mmCIF file of C-alpha atoms in Angstrom:
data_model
loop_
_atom_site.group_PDB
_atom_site.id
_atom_site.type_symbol
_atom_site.label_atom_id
_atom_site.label_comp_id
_atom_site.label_asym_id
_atom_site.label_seq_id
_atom_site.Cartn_x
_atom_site.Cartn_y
_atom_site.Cartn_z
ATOM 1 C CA UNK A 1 -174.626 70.685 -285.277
ATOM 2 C CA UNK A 2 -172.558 69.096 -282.720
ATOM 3 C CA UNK A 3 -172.839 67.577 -279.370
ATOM 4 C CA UNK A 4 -170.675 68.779 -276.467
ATOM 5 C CA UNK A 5 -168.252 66.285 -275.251
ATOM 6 C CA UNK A 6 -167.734 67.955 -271.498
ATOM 7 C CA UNK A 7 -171.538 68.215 -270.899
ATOM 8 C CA UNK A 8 -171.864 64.354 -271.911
ATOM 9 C CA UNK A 9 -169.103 62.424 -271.172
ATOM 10 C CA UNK A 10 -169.649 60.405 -267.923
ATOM 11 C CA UNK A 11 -173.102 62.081 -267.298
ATOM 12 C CA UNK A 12 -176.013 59.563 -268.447
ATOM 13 C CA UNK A 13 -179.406 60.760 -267.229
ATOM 14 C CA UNK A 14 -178.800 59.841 -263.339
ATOM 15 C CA UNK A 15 -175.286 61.949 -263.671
ATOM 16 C CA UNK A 16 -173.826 58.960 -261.750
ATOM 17 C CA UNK A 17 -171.436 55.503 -262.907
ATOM 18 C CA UNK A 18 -172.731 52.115 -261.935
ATOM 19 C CA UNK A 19 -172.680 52.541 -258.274
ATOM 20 C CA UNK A 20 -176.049 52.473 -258.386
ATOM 21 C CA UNK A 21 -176.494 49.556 -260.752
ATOM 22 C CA UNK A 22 -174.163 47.627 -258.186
ATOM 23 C CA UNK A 23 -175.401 48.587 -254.930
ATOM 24 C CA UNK A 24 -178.984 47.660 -256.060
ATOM 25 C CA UNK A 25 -177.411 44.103 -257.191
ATOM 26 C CA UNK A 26 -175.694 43.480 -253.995
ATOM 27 C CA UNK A 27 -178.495 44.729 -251.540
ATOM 28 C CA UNK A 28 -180.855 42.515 -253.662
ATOM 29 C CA UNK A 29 -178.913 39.635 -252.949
ATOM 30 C CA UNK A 30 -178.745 40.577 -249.263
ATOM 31 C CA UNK A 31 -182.290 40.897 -249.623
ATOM 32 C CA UNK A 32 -183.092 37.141 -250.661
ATOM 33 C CA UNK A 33 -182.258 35.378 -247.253
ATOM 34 C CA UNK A 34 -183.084 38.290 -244.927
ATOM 35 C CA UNK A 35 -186.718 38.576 -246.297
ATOM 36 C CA UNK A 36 -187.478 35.062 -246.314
ATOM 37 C CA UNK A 37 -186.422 35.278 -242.093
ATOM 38 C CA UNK A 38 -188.629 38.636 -241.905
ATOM 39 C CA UNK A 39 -191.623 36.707 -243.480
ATOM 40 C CA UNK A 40 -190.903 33.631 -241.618
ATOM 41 C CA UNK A 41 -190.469 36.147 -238.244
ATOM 42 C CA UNK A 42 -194.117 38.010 -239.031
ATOM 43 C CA UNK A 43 -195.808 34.884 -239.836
ATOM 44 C CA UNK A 44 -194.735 33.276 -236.491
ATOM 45 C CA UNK A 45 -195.884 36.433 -234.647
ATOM 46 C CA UNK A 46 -199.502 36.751 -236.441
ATOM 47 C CA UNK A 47 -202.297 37.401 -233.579
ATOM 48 C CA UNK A 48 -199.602 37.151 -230.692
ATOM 49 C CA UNK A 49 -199.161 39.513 -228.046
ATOM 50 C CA UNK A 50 -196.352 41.949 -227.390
ATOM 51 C CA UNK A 51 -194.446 39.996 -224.702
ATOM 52 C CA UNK A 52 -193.924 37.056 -227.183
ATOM 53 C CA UNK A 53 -192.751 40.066 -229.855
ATOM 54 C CA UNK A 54 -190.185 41.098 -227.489
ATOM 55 C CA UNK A 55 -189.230 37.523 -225.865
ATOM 56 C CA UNK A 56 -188.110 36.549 -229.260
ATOM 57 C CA UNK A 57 -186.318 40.156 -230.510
ATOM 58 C CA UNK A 58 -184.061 39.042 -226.977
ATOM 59 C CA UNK A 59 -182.726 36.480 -229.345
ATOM 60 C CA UNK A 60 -179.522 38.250 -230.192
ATOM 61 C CA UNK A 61 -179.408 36.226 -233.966
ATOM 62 C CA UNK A 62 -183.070 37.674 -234.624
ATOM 63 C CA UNK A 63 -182.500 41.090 -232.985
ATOM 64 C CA UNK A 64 -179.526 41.269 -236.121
ATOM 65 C CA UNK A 65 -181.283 39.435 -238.598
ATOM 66 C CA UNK A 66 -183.954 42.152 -238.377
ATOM 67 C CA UNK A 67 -181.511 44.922 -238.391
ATOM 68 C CA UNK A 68 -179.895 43.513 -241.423
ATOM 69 C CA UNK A 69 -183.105 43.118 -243.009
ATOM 70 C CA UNK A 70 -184.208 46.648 -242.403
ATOM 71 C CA UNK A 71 -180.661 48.457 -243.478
ATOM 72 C CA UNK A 72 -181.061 45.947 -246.627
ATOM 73 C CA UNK A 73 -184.723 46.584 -247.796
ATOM 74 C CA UNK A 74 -184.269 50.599 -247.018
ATOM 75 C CA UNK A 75 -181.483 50.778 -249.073
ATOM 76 C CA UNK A 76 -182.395 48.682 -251.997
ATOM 77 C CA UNK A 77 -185.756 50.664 -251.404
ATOM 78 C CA UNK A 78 -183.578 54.315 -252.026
ATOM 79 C CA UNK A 79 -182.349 52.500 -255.149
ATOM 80 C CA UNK A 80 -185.390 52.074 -256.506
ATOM 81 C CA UNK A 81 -188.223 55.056 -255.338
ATOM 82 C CA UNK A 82 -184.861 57.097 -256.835
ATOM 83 C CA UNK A 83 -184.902 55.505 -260.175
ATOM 84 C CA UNK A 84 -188.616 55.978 -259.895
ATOM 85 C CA UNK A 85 -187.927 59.533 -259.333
ATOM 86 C CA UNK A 86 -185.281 60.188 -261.885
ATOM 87 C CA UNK A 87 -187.825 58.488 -264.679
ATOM 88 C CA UNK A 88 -190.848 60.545 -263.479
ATOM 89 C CA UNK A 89 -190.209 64.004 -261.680
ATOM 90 C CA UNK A 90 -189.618 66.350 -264.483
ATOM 91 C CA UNK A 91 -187.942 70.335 -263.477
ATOM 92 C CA UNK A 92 -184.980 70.372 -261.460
ATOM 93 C CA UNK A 93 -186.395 71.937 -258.727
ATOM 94 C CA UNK A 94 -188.863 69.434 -258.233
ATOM 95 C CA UNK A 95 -186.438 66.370 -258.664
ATOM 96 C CA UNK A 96 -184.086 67.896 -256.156
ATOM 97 C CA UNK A 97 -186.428 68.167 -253.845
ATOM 98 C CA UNK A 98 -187.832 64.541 -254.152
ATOM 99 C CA UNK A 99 -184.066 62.947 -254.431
ATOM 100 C CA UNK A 100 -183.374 64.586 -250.971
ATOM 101 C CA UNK A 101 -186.783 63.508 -249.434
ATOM 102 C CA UNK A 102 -186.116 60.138 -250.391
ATOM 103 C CA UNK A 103 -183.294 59.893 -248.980
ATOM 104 C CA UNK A 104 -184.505 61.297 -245.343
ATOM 105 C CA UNK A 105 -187.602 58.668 -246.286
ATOM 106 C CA UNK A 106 -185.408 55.685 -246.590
ATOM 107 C CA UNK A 107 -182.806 56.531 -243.632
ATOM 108 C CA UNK A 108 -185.994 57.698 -241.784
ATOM 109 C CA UNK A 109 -187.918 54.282 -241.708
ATOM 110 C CA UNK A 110 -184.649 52.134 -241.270
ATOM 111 C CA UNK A 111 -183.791 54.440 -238.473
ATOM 112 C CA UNK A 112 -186.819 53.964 -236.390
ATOM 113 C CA UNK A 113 -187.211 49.898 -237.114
ATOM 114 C CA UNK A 114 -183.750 49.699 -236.087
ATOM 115 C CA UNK A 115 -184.109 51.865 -233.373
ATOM 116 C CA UNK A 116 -187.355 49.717 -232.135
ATOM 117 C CA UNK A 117 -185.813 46.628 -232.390
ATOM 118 C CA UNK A 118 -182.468 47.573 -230.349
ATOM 119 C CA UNK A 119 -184.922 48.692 -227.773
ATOM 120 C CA UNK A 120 -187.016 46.011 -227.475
ATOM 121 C CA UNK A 121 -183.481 43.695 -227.253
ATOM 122 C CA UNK A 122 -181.590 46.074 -224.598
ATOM 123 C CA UNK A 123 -184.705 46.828 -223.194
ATOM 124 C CA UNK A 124 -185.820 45.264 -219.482
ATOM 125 C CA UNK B 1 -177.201 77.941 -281.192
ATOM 126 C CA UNK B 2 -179.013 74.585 -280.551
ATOM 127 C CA UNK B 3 -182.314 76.389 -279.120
ATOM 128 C CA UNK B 4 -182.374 77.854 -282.104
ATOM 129 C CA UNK B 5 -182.277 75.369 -284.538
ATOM 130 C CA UNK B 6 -184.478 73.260 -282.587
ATOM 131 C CA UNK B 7 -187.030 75.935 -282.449
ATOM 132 C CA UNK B 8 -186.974 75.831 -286.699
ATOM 133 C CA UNK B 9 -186.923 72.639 -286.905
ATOM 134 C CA UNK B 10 -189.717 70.461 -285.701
ATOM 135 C CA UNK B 11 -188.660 67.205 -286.206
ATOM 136 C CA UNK B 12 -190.676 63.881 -285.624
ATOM 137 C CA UNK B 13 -190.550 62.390 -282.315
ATOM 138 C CA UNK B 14 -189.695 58.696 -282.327
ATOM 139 C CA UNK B 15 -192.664 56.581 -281.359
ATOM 140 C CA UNK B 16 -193.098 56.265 -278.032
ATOM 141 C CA UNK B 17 -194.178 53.793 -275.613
ATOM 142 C CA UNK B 18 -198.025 53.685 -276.147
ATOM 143 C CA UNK B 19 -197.858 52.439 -280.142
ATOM 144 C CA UNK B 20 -196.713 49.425 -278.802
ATOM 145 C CA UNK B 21 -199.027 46.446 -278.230
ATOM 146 C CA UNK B 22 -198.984 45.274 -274.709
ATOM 147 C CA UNK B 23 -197.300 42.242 -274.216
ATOM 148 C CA UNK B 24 -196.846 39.955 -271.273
ATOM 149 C CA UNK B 25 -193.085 40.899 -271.160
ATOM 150 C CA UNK B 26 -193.822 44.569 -270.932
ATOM 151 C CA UNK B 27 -196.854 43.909 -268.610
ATOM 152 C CA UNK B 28 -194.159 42.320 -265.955
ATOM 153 C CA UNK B 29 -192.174 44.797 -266.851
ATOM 154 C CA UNK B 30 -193.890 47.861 -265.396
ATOM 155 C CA UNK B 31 -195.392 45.039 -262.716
ATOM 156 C CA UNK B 32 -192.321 44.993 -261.100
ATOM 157 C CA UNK B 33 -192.095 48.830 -260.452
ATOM 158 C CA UNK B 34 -195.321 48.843 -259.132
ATOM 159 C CA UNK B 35 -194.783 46.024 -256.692
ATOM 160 C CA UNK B 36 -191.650 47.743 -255.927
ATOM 161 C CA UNK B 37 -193.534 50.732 -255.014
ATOM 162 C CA UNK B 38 -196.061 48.979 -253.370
ATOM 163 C CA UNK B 39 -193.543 47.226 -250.845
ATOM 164 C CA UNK B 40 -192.632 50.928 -249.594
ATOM 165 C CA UNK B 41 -195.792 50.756 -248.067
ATOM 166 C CA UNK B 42 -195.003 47.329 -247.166
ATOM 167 C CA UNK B 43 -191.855 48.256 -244.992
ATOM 168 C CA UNK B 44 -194.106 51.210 -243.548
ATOM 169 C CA UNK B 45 -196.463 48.736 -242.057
ATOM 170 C CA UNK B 46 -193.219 46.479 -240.620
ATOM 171 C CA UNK B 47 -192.027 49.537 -239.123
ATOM 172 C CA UNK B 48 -194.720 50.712 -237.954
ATOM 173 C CA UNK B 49 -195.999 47.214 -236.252
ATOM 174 C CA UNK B 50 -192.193 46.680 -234.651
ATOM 175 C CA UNK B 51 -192.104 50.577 -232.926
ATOM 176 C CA UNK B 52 -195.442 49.714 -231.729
ATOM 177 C CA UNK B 53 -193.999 46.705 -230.287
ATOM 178 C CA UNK B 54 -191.249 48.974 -228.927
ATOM 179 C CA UNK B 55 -193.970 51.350 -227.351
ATOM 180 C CA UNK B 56 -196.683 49.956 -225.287
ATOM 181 C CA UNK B 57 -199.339 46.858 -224.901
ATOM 182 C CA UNK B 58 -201.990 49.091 -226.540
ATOM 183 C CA UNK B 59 -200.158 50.625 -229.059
ATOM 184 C CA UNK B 60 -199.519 47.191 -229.981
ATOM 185 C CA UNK B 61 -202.661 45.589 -229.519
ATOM 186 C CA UNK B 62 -204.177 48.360 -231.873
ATOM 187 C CA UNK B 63 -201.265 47.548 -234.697
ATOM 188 C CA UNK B 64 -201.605 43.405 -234.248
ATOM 189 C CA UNK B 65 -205.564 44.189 -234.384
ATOM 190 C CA UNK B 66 -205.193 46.167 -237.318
ATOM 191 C CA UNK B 67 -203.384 43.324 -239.528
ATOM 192 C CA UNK B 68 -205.574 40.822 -237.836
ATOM 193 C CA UNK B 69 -208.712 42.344 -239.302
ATOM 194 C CA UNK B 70 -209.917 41.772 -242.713
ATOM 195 C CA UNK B 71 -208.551 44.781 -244.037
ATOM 196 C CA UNK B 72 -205.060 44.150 -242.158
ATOM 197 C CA UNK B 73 -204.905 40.547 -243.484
ATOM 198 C CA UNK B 74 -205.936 41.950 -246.938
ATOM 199 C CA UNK B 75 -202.774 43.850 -247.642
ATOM 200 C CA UNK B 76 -200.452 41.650 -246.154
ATOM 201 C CA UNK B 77 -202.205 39.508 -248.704
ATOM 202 C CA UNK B 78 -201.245 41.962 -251.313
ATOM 203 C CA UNK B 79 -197.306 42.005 -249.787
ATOM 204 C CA UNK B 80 -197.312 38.725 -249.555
ATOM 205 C CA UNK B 81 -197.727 38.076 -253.851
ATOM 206 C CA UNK B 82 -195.936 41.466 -254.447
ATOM 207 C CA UNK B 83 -192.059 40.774 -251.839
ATOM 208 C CA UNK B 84 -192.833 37.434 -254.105
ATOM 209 C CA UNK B 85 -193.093 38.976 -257.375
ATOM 210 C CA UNK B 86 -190.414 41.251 -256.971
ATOM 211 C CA UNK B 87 -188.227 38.492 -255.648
ATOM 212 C CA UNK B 88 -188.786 36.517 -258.376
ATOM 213 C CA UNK B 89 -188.434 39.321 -260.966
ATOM 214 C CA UNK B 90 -185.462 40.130 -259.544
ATOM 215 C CA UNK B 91 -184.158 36.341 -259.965
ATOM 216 C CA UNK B 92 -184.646 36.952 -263.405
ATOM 217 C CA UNK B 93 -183.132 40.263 -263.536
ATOM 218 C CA UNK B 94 -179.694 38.053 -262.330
ATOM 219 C CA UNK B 95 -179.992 35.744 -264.722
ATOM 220 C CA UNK B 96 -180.079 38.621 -267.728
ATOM 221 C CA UNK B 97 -177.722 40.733 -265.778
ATOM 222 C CA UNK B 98 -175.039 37.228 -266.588
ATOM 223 C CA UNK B 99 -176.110 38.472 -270.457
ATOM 224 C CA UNK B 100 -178.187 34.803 -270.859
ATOM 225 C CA UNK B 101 -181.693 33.677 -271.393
ATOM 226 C CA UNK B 102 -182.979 37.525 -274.443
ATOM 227 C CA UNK B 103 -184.512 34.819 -276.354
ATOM 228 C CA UNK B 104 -187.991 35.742 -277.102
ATOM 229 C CA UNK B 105 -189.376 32.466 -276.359
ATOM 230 C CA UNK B 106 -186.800 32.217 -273.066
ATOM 231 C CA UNK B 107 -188.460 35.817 -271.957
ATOM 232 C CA UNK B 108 -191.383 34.715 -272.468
ATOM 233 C CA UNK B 109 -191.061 31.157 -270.622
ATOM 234 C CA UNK B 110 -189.125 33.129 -267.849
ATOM 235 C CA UNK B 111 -192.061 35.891 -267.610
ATOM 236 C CA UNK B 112 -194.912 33.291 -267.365
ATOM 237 C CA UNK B 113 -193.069 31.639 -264.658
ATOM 238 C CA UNK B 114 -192.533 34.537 -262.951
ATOM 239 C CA UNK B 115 -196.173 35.161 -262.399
ATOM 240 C CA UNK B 116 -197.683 31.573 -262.088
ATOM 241 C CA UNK B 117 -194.672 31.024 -260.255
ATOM 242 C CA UNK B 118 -195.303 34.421 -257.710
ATOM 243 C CA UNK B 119 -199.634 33.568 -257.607
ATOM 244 C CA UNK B 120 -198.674 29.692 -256.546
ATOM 245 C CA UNK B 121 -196.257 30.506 -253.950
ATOM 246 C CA UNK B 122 -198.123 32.928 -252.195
ATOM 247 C CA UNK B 123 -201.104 30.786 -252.124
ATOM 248 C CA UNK B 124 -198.863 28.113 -250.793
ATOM 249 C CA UNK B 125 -197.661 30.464 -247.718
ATOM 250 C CA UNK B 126 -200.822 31.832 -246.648
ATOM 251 C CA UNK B 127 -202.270 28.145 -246.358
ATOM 252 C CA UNK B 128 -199.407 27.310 -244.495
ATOM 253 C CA UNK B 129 -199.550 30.076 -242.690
ATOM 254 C CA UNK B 130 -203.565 29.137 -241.771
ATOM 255 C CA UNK B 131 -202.187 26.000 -241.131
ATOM 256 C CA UNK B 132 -199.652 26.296 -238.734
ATOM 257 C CA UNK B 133 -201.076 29.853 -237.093
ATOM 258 C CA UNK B 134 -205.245 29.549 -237.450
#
């Protein structure tokens, strides 16, 4: 009985290094300051009404914050509903299918937030 | 060659998850998947409440009414303890990624304070957040 070397070496179960590992790490510290601003942000805008929403994504700092946030928390969220994924979704097919969703999922939602926000602060 | 002998062979699994006794460490464990997971839904909502914002007045007054309500204010209430659980957890998470604090009793120290520490400071937001916002 032996294992094959070519079919293991450098492949564990997510066939990837420790990008993955790191890029989780680093958006996760990203993460820290720019959701304590998003909570601080939605808390500050609970009950308001839309002009005050958009009088305050005018601020050019919060209009960046908030895209920062976004790009941060999708990403780190790809990280993770992939690990998720990679743990759970059994048959290639299947896993192939979900890994590429995920990804449209993740660019997706940070698309359109970004996309909102840029055209509430250009907007007139 | 190796489907074969597998086939003949039925060998014993190794004991999986479920033999285990549940502990508090495992509990937080899985705890901070499912918060994970349940932030997706989380950053929906965001999204979802800043295009609206993006859109129109009543587009937006429908999403702001929507949190407002009960059922609105309920899961932020639930986003609220889980962005803080999973922030904490992931505090942790550093501090074992730098290889210290496997002790058992450390762990165990660090996973209590995770979840008193996620329950308190939630509680402690939202009554700010009554406080300053009504």
């Amino acid at each position: 009985m032996e294992t094959e070397l070519k079919k293991v070496r450098g492949l564990g179960a997510a066939h990837n290094g420790t990008q993955h590992f790191f890029m989780q790490r680093a958006t996760a510290i990203a993460n820290v300051p720019l959701t304590l601003y998003l909570l601080y942000f939605v808390i500050a805008h609970i009950g308001t009404g839309r002009d005050t929403v958009v009088a305050s994504v005018k601020n050019p700092f919060a209009a960046l914050a908030l895209c920062l946030a976004l790009i941060s928390i999708c990403w780190h969220m790809k990280l993770g509903l992939q690990m998720v994924i990679e743990d759970y979704v059994h048959g290639n097919g299947a896993k192939l299918a979900c890994l590429i969703l995920n990804i449209f999922f993740a660019f997706g939602l940070s698309g359109l937030g970004v996309f909102a926000i840029l055209k509430m602060s250009f907007g007139v | 060659m190796l489907d074969q002998s597998r086939k003949m062979t039925q060998r014993p699994l190794s004991p999986h998850l479920q033999i285990y006794r549940p502990m508090l460490s495992t509990t937080m464990s899985i705890l901070h998947r499912i918060t994970g997971l349940g932030l997706v839904l989380g950053v929906a909502g965001l999204v979802w409440w800043l295009s609206a914002a993006a859109t129109s007045d009543a587009y937006f007054a429908l999403v702001q009414g929507f949190f407002y309500g009960w059922f609105g204010r309920l899961m932020l209430f639930g986003m609220t303890w889980a962005l803080i659980h999973h922030m904490l957890g992931g505090f942790r998470h550093f501090l074992w990624d730098t290889g210290h604090g496997f002790d058992l009793n450390k762990v165990e120290w660090l996973v209590r304070a995770n979840i008193i520490g996620s329950v308190v400071l939630t509680l402690a937001l939202w009554a700010i957040a009554y406080g300053v916002r009504g």
